[in-house]
């Protein structure tokens, strides 16, 4: 102890170093030292570090020489092993002992480090940067330069061969590879990039070896076992390599992600075309497990899923249309079968998307897109909307020709058939009678589901309103509560408020009309009260078309009209009643030798039948019937045909000569007479009494006004387009053509999609009538004119 505590002015560095060197060597070799030796080492290092001359640098050089010498000895012990695993074990053992001392040996040299780099350390602390120990850095750099650089390649190659052996199913000690990796990670003394050596060597070699291994294996698997089995192989290997990477690669880095990307590139992206080529076949044959696996693989590569989405769309569209065409004979005759077919298709396609793609939003969107094309296809059912003249904002526009929504192409009849199906469920029909209330509600919800995919919802609303009018006027609704619920459901699925409000007004009108009818019966003659029901309704909500049909009413009905009008004038002064006879109906009693029958008829049918009231056995010509009833020719033909060729009757009410096959066969001299053997036949037996409904579906419009209905759909679309354009420009003040079309479609898409031709025509009309104008410098920009 006395020899160490010498006056620093009387001793040289060599003497001090000789005193401390044995202790330093013991530390390097992990040998035990006493507490006194540990304290002496601190003192000697302190003394050497504070010498003004080259003391600190001499100490550092001497320390480096001993560290390098120690490492050389370790290298010789490692290289003494020729077998790879023994070499790895020896290296890892030597490295771990050395690395442990990298934490202990720098401790006594704190004063040396302060003397050498005090100013640098202070500046690093100010910048909040980690301070690296000079001695620790010296130790790591010496190991890197003296031993690691020389055997690095052998270590790396040996580790990669062990990993390859594991991939081939051979067993080995995984700690050997992990130990090599740790030395790569811990060797780097670069404070800004601690993983530099690991990343440039071990990580790069691992990824390269993985790519080389699977490049060969993948080719073999695909050629020998086919695509379906290869997908299982690829998915299994991807999972396996991810787990292996978690074990062998540095977890706190991007290594696992890079390795995964490499495996995906080799195992999936390389064979993308071959894998995707099987997708249409798998979709067609509902191979859901294979599709689920394919999605997992394709979802790993850019744009891998896009072809699958396209194949699904193509399948749904082609399979859906093929299915509809295969059943065309059934579904064209029955709207229930048509809707059920559409719903069955939707369930099948939805099941495919759920089971194969786990309801992935991208595939749900593809399903919706393709199913919409099936629903809106016009090859099975088509609705011809006329091309007519007119616009909605001014009579001046009546000279401008317009076309329908699809540039003259027919539209799908699906909206009309959906409305017909709703009518069957909500009206008193054999279908609605055999279903429970919950079942009807469920089927109506199904209709709303299909309606979501209908492009031209305005057509559905037009026909739905017609059927609702029929049900309310004839009192044939199966459930009035369900009627009102349906209107609210239509509101919930996004139908425009003006359509829904008009339907809601119809229910209010009926309730008001019922009160008026009750008041009328209380005030009029008792004979009238028992035989007549009046419905006084708001024309704005109910009237369809402007045409009113002339008809000569039976005297029994004609007598009621003045009394009803007089009653109404007292209730509502200044209002005028308009009689819509084609929307009226009644019940007459028919008696003959067979029996007595109550027959529900329209007002037109009643007017025709009353022509025989005073002469029941005569034959009356078509010309005389036309003079007696004053009905227009189309309406008379249609009414007579319903009386002499009613499909539900085995014995018709009227007979005709010569025999006619359609209403067009009636000539002026065609004779009609009452069938005196008319009767209701049930189960092959004649009934002496009974009731028969000849109204069928109440004729709410004449032949001409049916054309007006279709024209009014087109006309309303024109008004909607004009209204939306003005609305957009009022808000924007100025907008270019592309943006205008985008916003216009966004506004109108809930009811119909306007064609580019229609948009262009209405823009021109609005410009012509000075609602908007083009920008002086840019013809594709429009400006609102207040």
XYZ file of C-alpha atoms in Angstrom:
786
model
C 0.000 0.000 0.000
C 2.852 2.322 0.771
C 4.331 1.751 -2.625
C 1.140 3.001 -4.291
C 0.753 6.075 -2.139
C 3.862 7.765 -3.429
C 4.207 11.401 -4.174
C 3.233 11.845 -7.764
C 6.162 14.206 -8.335
C 8.638 11.430 -7.432
C 7.193 8.609 -9.589
C 6.828 7.940 -13.244
C 3.837 6.654 -15.229
C 5.565 3.319 -15.814
C 5.840 2.713 -12.110
C 2.182 3.572 -11.540
C 1.086 1.368 -14.433
C 3.066 -1.550 -13.075
C 1.147 -1.228 -9.843
C -2.327 -1.130 -11.398
C -1.837 -3.514 -14.373
C -2.149 -6.801 -12.416
C -5.501 -5.651 -11.034
C -6.747 -4.672 -14.507
C -5.745 -8.068 -15.919
C -7.584 -9.801 -13.092
C -10.722 -7.801 -13.988
C -10.398 -8.732 -17.671
C -10.077 -12.408 -16.764
C -12.979 -12.145 -14.259
C -10.698 -13.169 -11.386
C -11.428 -12.157 -7.787
C -9.795 -8.991 -6.391
C -9.725 -7.687 -2.813
C -11.379 -4.505 -1.631
C -7.956 -2.957 -1.010
C -6.894 -3.712 -4.593
C -10.107 -2.158 -5.883
C -9.496 1.031 -3.901
C -5.810 1.197 -4.893
C -6.851 0.941 -8.539
C -9.139 3.933 -8.169
C -6.328 5.963 -6.572
C -3.679 5.088 -9.142
C -5.981 5.864 -12.047
C -6.856 9.160 -10.390
C -3.175 10.054 -10.032
C -2.325 9.120 -13.622
C -5.345 10.988 -14.961
C -4.506 14.322 -13.382
C -0.936 14.546 -14.681
C -0.733 17.533 -16.953
C 1.448 16.025 -19.632
C 0.595 12.831 -21.429
C -0.461 10.926 -18.387
C -4.136 10.302 -19.426
C -3.141 9.337 -22.981
C -0.363 7.040 -21.803
C -2.824 5.319 -19.501
C -5.347 4.873 -22.302
C -2.691 3.446 -24.669
C -1.438 1.026 -22.075
C -4.990 -0.090 -21.277
C -5.736 -0.598 -24.986
C -2.629 -2.753 -25.441
C -3.651 -5.058 -22.605
C -7.267 -5.254 -23.855
C -6.097 -6.136 -27.386
C -3.718 -8.730 -25.996
C -6.496 -10.255 -23.934
C -8.772 -10.364 -26.986
C -6.032 -12.067 -29.043
C -5.869 -14.807 -26.469
C -9.652 -15.191 -26.564
C -9.475 -15.386 -30.366
C -6.975 -18.220 -30.208
C -9.245 -20.147 -27.832
C -12.200 -19.658 -30.188
C -10.335 -20.591 -33.365
C -9.083 -23.749 -31.726
C -12.549 -25.205 -32.539
C -13.057 -26.232 -36.147
C -16.602 -27.676 -35.946
C -19.227 -24.947 -36.508
C -21.388 -25.443 -33.441
C -18.308 -25.766 -31.189
C -16.912 -22.588 -32.736
C -20.166 -20.755 -32.062
C -20.323 -21.998 -28.477
C -16.751 -20.950 -27.814
C -17.233 -17.530 -29.350
C -20.450 -16.874 -27.468
C -18.887 -17.933 -24.180
C -15.863 -15.686 -24.688
C -18.023 -12.789 -25.866
C -20.449 -12.960 -22.981
C -17.606 -12.942 -20.420
C -15.962 -10.013 -22.181
C -19.211 -8.100 -22.579
C -19.942 -8.502 -18.875
C -16.602 -6.882 -18.059
C -17.480 -3.998 -20.394
C -19.857 -2.907 -17.643
C -17.376 -3.320 -14.741
C -13.944 -2.300 -16.038
C -14.857 1.318 -17.010
C -15.979 2.101 -13.443
C -12.504 2.929 -11.963
C -11.622 4.994 -15.063
C -14.196 7.750 -14.520
C -11.492 10.304 -13.703
C -9.587 9.328 -16.861
C -12.673 9.822 -18.965
C -13.306 13.191 -17.340
C -9.739 14.289 -18.050
C -9.905 13.155 -21.681
C -13.382 14.317 -22.595
C -14.764 16.521 -19.832
C -15.708 19.348 -22.146
C -17.299 17.007 -24.660
C -19.296 15.308 -21.919
C -20.562 18.633 -20.635
C -21.723 19.694 -24.086
C -23.454 16.333 -24.612
C -25.304 16.696 -21.328
C -26.521 20.136 -22.352
C -27.965 18.616 -25.556
C -29.539 15.742 -23.566
C -27.466 13.193 -25.532
C -26.328 9.935 -23.883
C -22.728 9.993 -22.725
C -20.718 6.993 -23.965
C -17.931 5.617 -21.739
C -14.525 6.026 -23.437
C -13.179 2.841 -21.869
C -16.278 0.837 -22.785
C -16.053 2.116 -26.347
C -12.375 1.176 -26.397
C -13.192 -2.369 -25.291
C -15.994 -2.856 -27.838
C -14.034 -1.345 -30.713
C -11.011 -3.485 -29.866
C -13.128 -6.645 -29.863
C -14.692 -5.617 -33.149
C -11.340 -4.930 -34.825
C -9.296 -7.762 -33.318
C -11.575 -10.798 -33.349
C -14.980 -10.028 -34.758
C -13.839 -8.697 -38.123
C -11.753 -11.816 -38.728
C -14.315 -14.501 -37.872
C -17.499 -12.495 -38.491
C -18.236 -14.217 -41.794
C -17.690 -17.676 -40.323
C -20.018 -16.869 -37.412
C -22.632 -15.431 -39.710
C -22.524 -18.323 -42.178
C -22.667 -20.879 -39.388
C -25.695 -19.155 -37.822
C -27.520 -19.009 -41.166
C -26.819 -22.707 -41.787
C -28.326 -23.522 -38.394
C -31.465 -21.532 -39.239
C -31.691 -23.318 -42.586
C -31.383 -26.640 -40.776
C -34.280 -25.631 -38.529
C -36.377 -24.763 -41.609
C -35.674 -28.254 -42.908
C -36.877 -29.793 -39.668
C -33.536 -30.472 -37.953
C -33.035 -29.786 -34.240
C -30.267 -27.639 -32.753
C -29.572 -25.275 -29.864
C -31.301 -22.017 -30.846
C -29.247 -20.119 -28.262
C -26.293 -20.331 -30.609
C -27.987 -18.109 -33.185
C -29.390 -15.846 -30.500
C -25.922 -15.452 -28.953
C -24.401 -14.460 -32.293
C -27.154 -11.917 -32.825
C -26.598 -10.439 -29.387
C -22.917 -9.885 -30.132
C -23.874 -8.054 -33.345
C -26.336 -5.887 -31.448
C -24.069 -5.066 -28.488
C -20.817 -4.530 -30.366
C -21.767 -1.215 -31.898
C -20.408 1.806 -30.047
C -22.161 4.330 -32.303
C -24.442 6.278 -29.958
C -26.658 7.568 -32.786
C -27.255 4.113 -34.302
C -26.762 1.285 -31.842
C -27.920 -1.359 -34.333
C -25.692 -0.361 -37.236
C -23.419 -3.464 -37.139
C -26.365 -5.787 -36.527
C -28.419 -4.301 -39.342
C -25.612 -4.187 -41.927
C -24.465 -7.750 -41.213
C -26.732 -10.148 -39.314
C -30.081 -8.738 -40.412
C -29.008 -8.443 -44.066
C -27.575 -11.990 -44.070
C -30.694 -13.435 -42.379
C -33.068 -11.817 -44.884
C -30.867 -12.808 -47.833
C -30.676 -16.428 -46.651
C -34.442 -16.539 -46.108
C -35.147 -15.214 -49.594
C -32.755 -17.706 -51.194
C -34.262 -20.633 -49.252
C -37.906 -19.915 -50.134
C -37.227 -18.914 -53.721
C -36.365 -22.543 -54.452
C -38.880 -24.149 -52.062
C -41.842 -22.090 -53.264
C -41.261 -23.010 -56.911
C -41.160 -26.688 -55.986
C -44.323 -26.532 -53.871
C -46.364 -24.770 -56.538
C -45.300 -27.048 -59.374
C -45.786 -30.251 -57.365
C -48.960 -29.517 -55.373
C -50.933 -26.843 -57.259
C -52.253 -23.440 -56.210
C -54.723 -24.494 -53.508
C -52.170 -26.525 -51.556
C -49.499 -23.927 -52.209
C -51.625 -21.248 -50.519
C -51.753 -23.404 -47.369
C -47.979 -23.834 -47.569
C -47.379 -20.105 -48.065
C -49.639 -19.095 -45.183
C -48.056 -21.661 -42.864
C -44.535 -20.537 -43.765
C -45.387 -16.873 -43.307
C -46.648 -17.565 -39.790
C -43.659 -19.796 -39.091
C -41.146 -17.197 -40.275
C -42.822 -14.437 -38.273
C -42.474 -16.547 -35.119
C -38.882 -17.479 -36.014
C -38.029 -13.832 -36.630
C -39.374 -12.919 -33.202
C -36.802 -15.368 -31.766
C -33.735 -14.757 -33.923
C -33.998 -11.110 -34.937
C -33.721 -8.050 -32.716
C -37.231 -7.403 -31.372
C -36.776 -3.666 -30.807
C -36.128 -2.937 -34.460
C -37.742 -3.099 -37.877
C -36.131 -6.469 -38.593
C -39.274 -8.563 -38.164
C -41.218 -6.304 -40.503
C -38.443 -6.381 -43.119
C -38.231 -10.163 -42.900
C -42.009 -10.483 -43.232
C -41.987 -8.213 -46.273
C -39.257 -10.367 -47.811
C -41.241 -13.574 -47.222
C -44.418 -12.011 -48.640
C -42.507 -10.864 -51.696
C -41.045 -14.333 -52.335
C -43.990 -16.517 -51.286
C -46.929 -14.391 -52.434
C -46.095 -11.496 -54.753
C -43.970 -13.666 -57.039
C -46.912 -16.036 -57.622
C -49.697 -13.438 -57.503
C -50.884 -14.100 -61.061
C -51.021 -17.873 -60.604
C -52.887 -17.590 -57.281
C -55.426 -15.040 -58.517
C -56.126 -17.096 -61.639
C -57.915 -19.594 -59.376
C -60.113 -16.945 -57.743
C -63.036 -16.948 -60.258
C -63.289 -20.754 -60.034
C -63.253 -20.644 -56.232
C -65.928 -17.950 -56.106
C -68.104 -19.809 -58.584
C -67.884 -23.058 -56.600
C -68.206 -21.370 -53.183
C -64.809 -22.568 -51.896
C -65.029 -20.296 -48.917
C -62.066 -21.665 -46.919
C -59.770 -21.341 -49.930
C -61.046 -17.815 -50.605
C -60.523 -16.840 -46.980
C -56.932 -18.089 -47.258
C -56.419 -16.283 -50.568
C -57.649 -13.031 -49.020
C -55.129 -13.377 -46.173
C -52.329 -13.783 -48.680
C -53.440 -11.138 -51.184
C -54.094 -8.629 -48.434
C -50.363 -8.663 -47.714
C -49.344 -7.244 -51.119
C -50.229 -3.919 -52.780
C -53.325 -4.137 -55.009
C -53.563 -7.858 -54.315
C -57.215 -7.684 -53.271
C -58.407 -5.497 -56.188
C -58.635 -8.391 -58.692
C -60.561 -10.440 -56.127
C -63.062 -7.624 -55.743
C -63.418 -7.444 -59.508
C -63.942 -11.214 -59.794
C -66.583 -11.116 -57.058
C -68.450 -8.298 -58.816
C -68.353 -10.152 -62.122
C -69.605 -13.351 -60.484
C -72.485 -11.676 -58.666
C -73.565 -9.830 -61.776
C -73.329 -12.794 -64.156
C -74.711 -15.366 -61.705
C -77.492 -13.034 -60.594
C -78.641 -12.232 -64.125
C -78.326 -15.878 -65.206
C -80.472 -16.940 -62.254
C -83.105 -14.343 -63.080
C -83.147 -15.340 -66.753
C -83.428 -19.034 -65.846
C -86.616 -18.284 -63.897
C -87.950 -15.677 -66.312
C -91.153 -17.634 -67.058
C -92.036 -17.676 -63.352
C -90.947 -14.264 -62.155
C -92.450 -12.322 -65.068
C -95.877 -13.584 -64.046
C -95.593 -13.109 -60.305
C -94.063 -10.115 -58.519
C -93.865 -12.165 -55.297
C -91.682 -14.753 -57.010
C -89.583 -11.953 -58.556
C -88.925 -10.261 -55.218
C -88.296 -13.580 -53.467
C -85.790 -14.425 -56.198
C -83.974 -11.137 -55.701
C -83.902 -11.638 -51.939
C -82.638 -15.196 -52.330
C -79.810 -13.901 -54.534
C -78.941 -11.239 -51.968
C -78.822 -13.813 -49.166
C -76.639 -16.145 -51.222
C -74.183 -13.416 -52.144
C -74.158 -12.043 -48.584
C -73.480 -15.541 -47.241
C -70.570 -15.898 -49.663
C -69.072 -12.572 -48.557
C -69.502 -13.453 -44.872
C -68.090 -16.969 -45.047
C -65.303 -16.319 -47.554
C -64.312 -12.759 -46.693
C -65.607 -12.317 -43.132
C -67.787 -9.360 -44.179
C -64.736 -7.335 -45.162
C -66.054 -3.811 -45.969
C -64.310 -3.854 -49.364
C -66.120 -7.030 -50.381
C -69.440 -5.793 -48.986
C -69.032 -2.732 -51.194
C -68.278 -4.963 -54.198
C -71.371 -7.047 -53.406
C -73.547 -3.950 -53.197
C -72.153 -2.556 -56.436
C -72.752 -5.778 -58.372
C -76.149 -6.525 -56.801
C -77.273 -3.036 -57.720
C -76.511 -3.860 -61.369
C -78.637 -7.016 -61.091
C -81.544 -5.137 -59.551
C -81.367 -2.319 -62.092
C -80.832 -4.576 -65.114
C -83.460 -4.125 -67.812
C -82.922 -7.388 -69.705
C -85.574 -9.302 -67.716
C -88.003 -6.504 -66.944
C -87.955 -3.129 -68.577
C -89.898 0.066 -68.062
C -90.093 2.297 -71.120
C -90.060 5.927 -70.061
C -91.086 8.115 -72.971
C -89.006 10.785 -74.613
C -91.235 13.826 -74.583
C -91.109 17.554 -74.785
C -91.264 19.857 -71.867
C -89.633 21.382 -68.867
C -90.930 22.221 -65.485
C -90.103 25.861 -64.922
C -91.672 27.662 -67.809
C -93.953 27.008 -70.738
C -91.187 28.285 -72.982
C -89.339 25.053 -72.336
C -92.115 22.983 -73.930
C -90.249 23.248 -77.208
C -87.122 21.513 -75.900
C -87.004 17.718 -76.433
C -85.764 15.609 -73.566
C -85.015 11.945 -73.122
C -85.325 9.600 -70.191
C -82.764 9.086 -67.486
C -80.599 6.691 -69.486
C -80.321 8.473 -72.816
C -83.197 6.565 -74.362
C -82.289 3.186 -72.822
C -85.068 1.309 -70.996
C -84.979 1.217 -67.219
C -85.524 -1.737 -64.901
C -89.100 -2.515 -63.943
C -87.908 -3.597 -60.499
C -89.263 -0.469 -58.707
C -92.763 -1.162 -60.071
C -92.617 -4.850 -59.118
C -91.428 -4.007 -55.613
C -94.396 -1.669 -55.247
C -96.707 -4.453 -56.520
C -95.263 -6.858 -53.952
C -95.821 -4.343 -51.153
C -99.409 -4.044 -52.351
C -99.856 -7.827 -52.128
C -98.599 -7.788 -48.544
C -100.582 -4.758 -47.377
C -103.831 -5.508 -49.229
C -106.375 -8.182 -48.309
C -105.010 -10.924 -50.558
C -104.530 -14.686 -50.194
C -100.849 -13.970 -49.507
C -101.445 -11.477 -46.700
C -104.171 -13.649 -45.160
C -101.907 -16.674 -44.764
C -99.089 -14.670 -43.183
C -98.836 -13.478 -39.597
C -98.307 -9.825 -38.777
C -94.644 -10.455 -37.949
C -94.100 -12.327 -41.210
C -95.611 -9.476 -43.208
C -93.408 -6.990 -41.385
C -90.347 -9.131 -42.093
C -91.178 -9.309 -45.819
C -91.759 -5.561 -45.989
C -88.346 -5.036 -44.400
C -86.938 -7.325 -47.109
C -88.494 -5.077 -49.747
C -86.819 -2.081 -48.133
C -83.537 -3.980 -48.304
C -83.876 -4.477 -52.059
C -85.148 -0.927 -52.471
C -81.800 0.317 -51.164
C -80.226 -0.974 -54.376
C -82.880 0.397 -56.740
C -81.498 3.247 -58.784
C -84.784 4.926 -59.712
C -86.654 5.137 -56.446
C -88.949 7.820 -57.850
C -90.622 5.114 -59.982
C -91.175 2.968 -56.885
C -92.740 5.874 -55.032
C -95.033 6.650 -57.968
C -96.392 3.091 -58.072
C -96.463 2.712 -54.299
C -98.638 5.812 -54.086
C -100.971 4.392 -56.734
C -101.397 1.136 -54.825
C -101.882 2.955 -51.532
C -104.543 5.101 -53.190
C -106.304 1.933 -54.335
C -106.184 0.328 -50.909
C -107.433 3.397 -49.087
C -110.253 4.113 -51.522
C -111.478 0.496 -51.635
C -110.874 -0.056 -47.898
C -108.833 -3.152 -48.732
C -105.867 -2.564 -46.405
C -105.124 -5.671 -44.365
C -103.712 -3.637 -41.472
C -104.025 0.152 -41.251
C -101.301 0.324 -38.594
C -98.912 -1.545 -40.882
C -99.751 0.921 -43.671
C -98.645 3.876 -41.587
C -95.595 2.000 -40.302
C -94.495 1.311 -43.868
C -94.593 5.004 -44.683
C -92.360 5.731 -41.694
C -89.967 2.946 -42.719
C -89.724 4.520 -46.157
C -88.806 7.775 -44.465
C -86.126 5.990 -42.417
C -84.452 4.449 -45.487
C -83.965 7.889 -47.000
C -86.949 8.547 -49.238
C -87.331 12.293 -49.849
C -89.525 14.123 -47.394
C -91.875 15.564 -50.032
C -92.836 12.061 -51.233
C -93.347 10.753 -47.711
C -95.291 13.822 -46.585
C -97.689 13.356 -49.493
C -98.346 9.765 -48.391
C -98.874 10.896 -44.800
C -101.422 13.477 -46.026
C -103.382 10.658 -47.659
C -103.920 8.997 -44.276
C -105.023 12.313 -42.794
C -107.398 12.853 -45.721
C -109.007 9.454 -45.201
C -109.622 10.214 -41.524
C -111.151 13.605 -42.365
C -113.221 11.977 -45.107
C -114.562 9.368 -42.675
C -115.792 12.146 -40.387
C -117.415 13.948 -43.344
C -119.054 10.725 -44.483
C -120.482 10.120 -41.021
C -121.836 13.676 -40.829
C -123.375 13.332 -44.312
C -125.175 10.120 -43.359
C -126.572 11.715 -40.227
C -127.999 14.661 -42.201
C -129.308 12.949 -45.369
C -132.273 10.658 -46.065
C -132.232 7.273 -44.394
C -132.439 5.489 -47.762
C -129.285 7.254 -48.955
C -127.376 6.702 -45.718
C -127.518 2.942 -46.095
C -126.480 2.833 -49.750
C -123.690 5.364 -50.236
C -120.247 6.132 -48.830
C -118.488 9.278 -49.910
C -114.760 9.991 -49.891
C -113.963 13.683 -50.201
C -110.225 13.940 -50.662
C -107.587 16.578 -51.293
C -106.820 16.599 -55.031
C -103.218 17.671 -54.407
C -102.410 14.440 -52.591
C -104.581 12.021 -54.565
C -105.314 13.168 -58.122
C -103.343 11.291 -60.780
C -103.246 13.065 -64.120
C -105.469 15.868 -65.249
C -107.890 13.779 -67.313
C -111.476 13.358 -66.105
C -113.476 10.699 -67.939
C -116.978 11.421 -69.203
C -119.543 8.774 -68.335
C -123.299 8.621 -68.200
C -124.075 7.468 -64.681
C -127.135 5.384 -63.759
C -129.966 7.544 -62.480
C -129.650 5.965 -59.039
C -126.183 7.460 -58.746
C -126.870 10.686 -60.601
C -129.491 11.631 -58.013
C -126.952 11.539 -55.173
C -124.534 14.013 -56.695
C -126.514 17.267 -56.042
C -127.159 16.255 -52.445
C -123.471 15.545 -51.820
C -122.415 18.845 -53.429
C -125.000 20.789 -51.429
C -123.826 19.157 -48.204
C -120.175 19.969 -48.975
C -120.927 23.623 -49.766
C -122.463 24.015 -46.332
C -119.399 22.467 -44.726
C -116.760 24.339 -46.795
C -117.837 27.503 -48.485
C -115.973 28.425 -51.669
C -114.526 24.990 -52.374
C -115.375 23.051 -55.510
C -115.880 19.306 -55.791
C -114.521 17.383 -58.775
C -115.894 13.892 -59.388
C -113.368 11.203 -60.329
C -115.734 8.471 -61.508
C -112.906 6.175 -62.626
C -111.823 5.979 -58.978
C -115.320 5.111 -57.704
C -116.933 1.714 -57.193
C -120.069 0.081 -55.857
C -121.990 -3.149 -55.346
C -124.960 -4.281 -57.473
C -127.262 -7.277 -57.009
C -127.679 -9.677 -59.952
C -130.625 -12.095 -59.986
C -131.407 -14.901 -62.410
C -132.869 -18.403 -62.343
C -129.696 -19.817 -60.797
C -129.626 -17.513 -57.804
C -128.900 -14.093 -56.401
C -125.371 -12.637 -56.383
C -123.722 -9.475 -55.090
C -121.188 -8.114 -57.563
C -118.564 -5.496 -56.690
C -117.951 -3.320 -59.774
C -116.308 -0.083 -60.837
C -118.465 2.883 -61.809
C -117.669 2.221 -65.497
C -118.738 -1.431 -65.165
C -121.895 -0.317 -63.394
C -122.709 2.155 -66.183
C -122.350 -0.632 -68.772
C -124.421 -3.200 -66.839
C -127.226 -0.734 -66.187
C -127.798 -0.579 -69.961
C -129.615 -3.948 -69.523
C -131.528 -2.864 -66.419
C -134.796 -2.303 -68.335
C -134.140 -4.908 -71.079
C -132.269 -7.816 -69.501
C -132.683 -10.243 -72.420
C -131.678 -7.989 -75.327
C -128.438 -8.063 -77.291
C -126.883 -4.599 -77.487
C -124.246 -3.575 -80.023
C -120.926 -2.013 -79.103
C -122.012 1.224 -80.828
C -125.214 1.474 -78.785
C -123.331 0.776 -75.560
C -120.929 3.589 -76.422
C -123.887 5.964 -76.933
C -125.603 4.794 -73.730
C -122.549 5.088 -71.451
C -120.738 7.984 -73.233
C -117.438 6.300 -72.271
C -114.378 6.989 -74.439
C -113.537 4.104 -76.760
C -110.436 2.844 -74.853
C -112.273 2.829 -71.533
C -115.367 1.150 -72.943
C -113.297 -1.595 -74.550
C -111.375 -2.218 -71.365
C -114.559 -2.251 -69.250
C -116.438 -4.644 -71.559
C -113.456 -6.996 -71.664
C -113.422 -7.138 -67.839
C -117.093 -8.190 -67.876
C -116.933 -10.817 -70.617
C -113.503 -12.273 -69.941
C -112.854 -12.071 -66.202
C -110.143 -14.666 -65.470
C -111.528 -15.862 -62.112
C -114.995 -16.668 -63.468
C -115.961 -19.906 -65.197
C -119.281 -18.361 -66.200
C -118.917 -14.787 -67.415
C -121.387 -12.016 -66.642
C -121.603 -10.835 -70.285
C -121.423 -12.874 -73.481
C -120.159 -11.583 -76.812
C -120.583 -12.484 -80.472
C -118.581 -12.903 -82.560
C -115.966 -14.374 -80.221
C -113.231 -11.892 -79.299
C -109.679 -12.664 -78.193
C -108.866 -9.143 -77.005
C -110.596 -5.762 -76.561
C -109.242 -4.735 -79.973
C -111.489 -7.336 -81.631
C -114.663 -5.432 -80.671
C -116.361 -3.797 -83.697
C -119.290 -1.384 -83.754
C -121.707 -4.214 -84.604
C -120.305 -6.635 -82.006
C -123.203 -7.852 -79.843
C -123.185 -8.164 -76.062
C -125.832 -9.695 -73.832
C -126.287 -10.711 -70.187
C -125.477 -14.332 -69.423
C -128.716 -15.604 -67.817
C -126.851 -18.703 -66.654
C -124.241 -16.656 -64.807
C -123.293 -18.228 -61.477
C -120.456 -18.585 -59.044
C -118.824 -22.025 -59.255
C -116.905 -23.380 -56.272
C -115.306 -26.813 -56.264
C -117.289 -27.735 -59.383
C -120.653 -26.889 -57.793
C -122.964 -23.989 -58.630
C -123.652 -21.578 -55.795
C -127.131 -20.067 -55.446
C -125.878 -17.113 -53.510
C -122.494 -15.432 -53.178
C -120.381 -12.411 -53.775
C -117.823 -11.769 -56.522
C -115.422 -8.871 -56.956
C -115.066 -7.731 -60.576
C -113.126 -4.604 -59.661
C -109.786 -6.373 -59.546
C -107.231 -3.647 -59.219
C -109.201 -0.418 -59.252
C -108.454 1.567 -62.373
C -106.911 4.737 -61.015
C -105.990 6.152 -64.371
C -107.213 6.037 -67.931
C -105.147 4.718 -70.811
C -104.039 8.197 -71.724
C -103.219 9.174 -68.164
C -101.071 6.059 -67.774
C -98.846 7.556 -70.433
C -99.050 10.829 -68.549
C -97.823 9.017 -65.413
C -94.672 7.834 -67.131
C -94.202 11.233 -68.708
C -94.709 12.875 -65.354
C -91.855 10.759 -63.917
C -89.559 12.137 -66.597
C -90.959 15.624 -66.153
C -90.449 15.500 -62.400
C -86.851 14.395 -62.916
C -86.266 17.431 -65.089
C -87.659 19.682 -62.372
C -85.512 17.948 -59.742
C -82.374 18.467 -61.845
C -83.176 22.140 -62.407
C -84.006 22.644 -58.739
C -80.760 20.980 -57.622
C -78.631 23.010 -60.064
C -80.137 26.259 -58.781
C -79.707 25.131 -55.173
C -76.003 24.363 -55.726
C -75.315 27.611 -57.560
C -77.152 29.696 -54.983
C -74.803 28.305 -52.368
C -71.591 28.271 -54.442
C -72.228 31.384 -56.570
C -69.637 30.024 -59.033
C -68.767 26.419 -59.892
C -67.099 24.432 -62.676
C -68.897 21.783 -64.689
C -67.183 18.743 -63.135
C -67.868 19.872 -59.576
C -71.452 20.754 -60.462
C -72.113 17.254 -61.832
C -70.548 15.620 -58.778
C -72.650 17.634 -56.313
C -75.763 17.231 -58.462
C -75.520 13.432 -58.466
C -74.862 13.461 -54.723
C -78.100 15.382 -54.150
C -80.264 13.290 -56.502
C -78.819 9.797 -56.018
C -81.442 8.850 -53.408
C -84.156 9.051 -56.089
C -82.541 8.649 -59.500
C -79.261 9.189 -61.342
C -79.537 11.913 -63.970
C -77.784 11.208 -67.254
C -75.110 13.551 -68.565
C -77.420 14.381 -71.452
C -80.233 15.415 -69.124
C -77.864 17.529 -67.006
C -76.480 19.233 -70.102
C -79.963 19.994 -71.473
C -81.156 21.501 -68.212
C -78.006 23.610 -67.843
C -78.630 24.971 -71.340
C -82.272 25.655 -70.489
C -81.307 27.526 -67.306
C -78.723 29.555 -69.232
C -81.267 30.339 -71.951
C -83.765 31.593 -69.369
C -81.095 33.576 -67.497
C -81.093 31.638 -64.244
C -77.372 30.993 -64.643
C -74.648 32.035 -67.104
C -71.251 30.877 -68.274
C -68.085 32.609 -67.084
C -66.658 35.004 -69.672
C -63.164 33.503 -69.463
C -64.077 29.845 -68.879
C -67.053 28.238 -70.615
C -66.962 25.268 -68.202
C -67.618 27.513 -65.207
C -71.151 28.635 -64.325
C -72.247 31.696 -62.356
C -75.548 32.162 -60.526
C -77.651 35.101 -61.684
C -79.702 36.498 -58.823
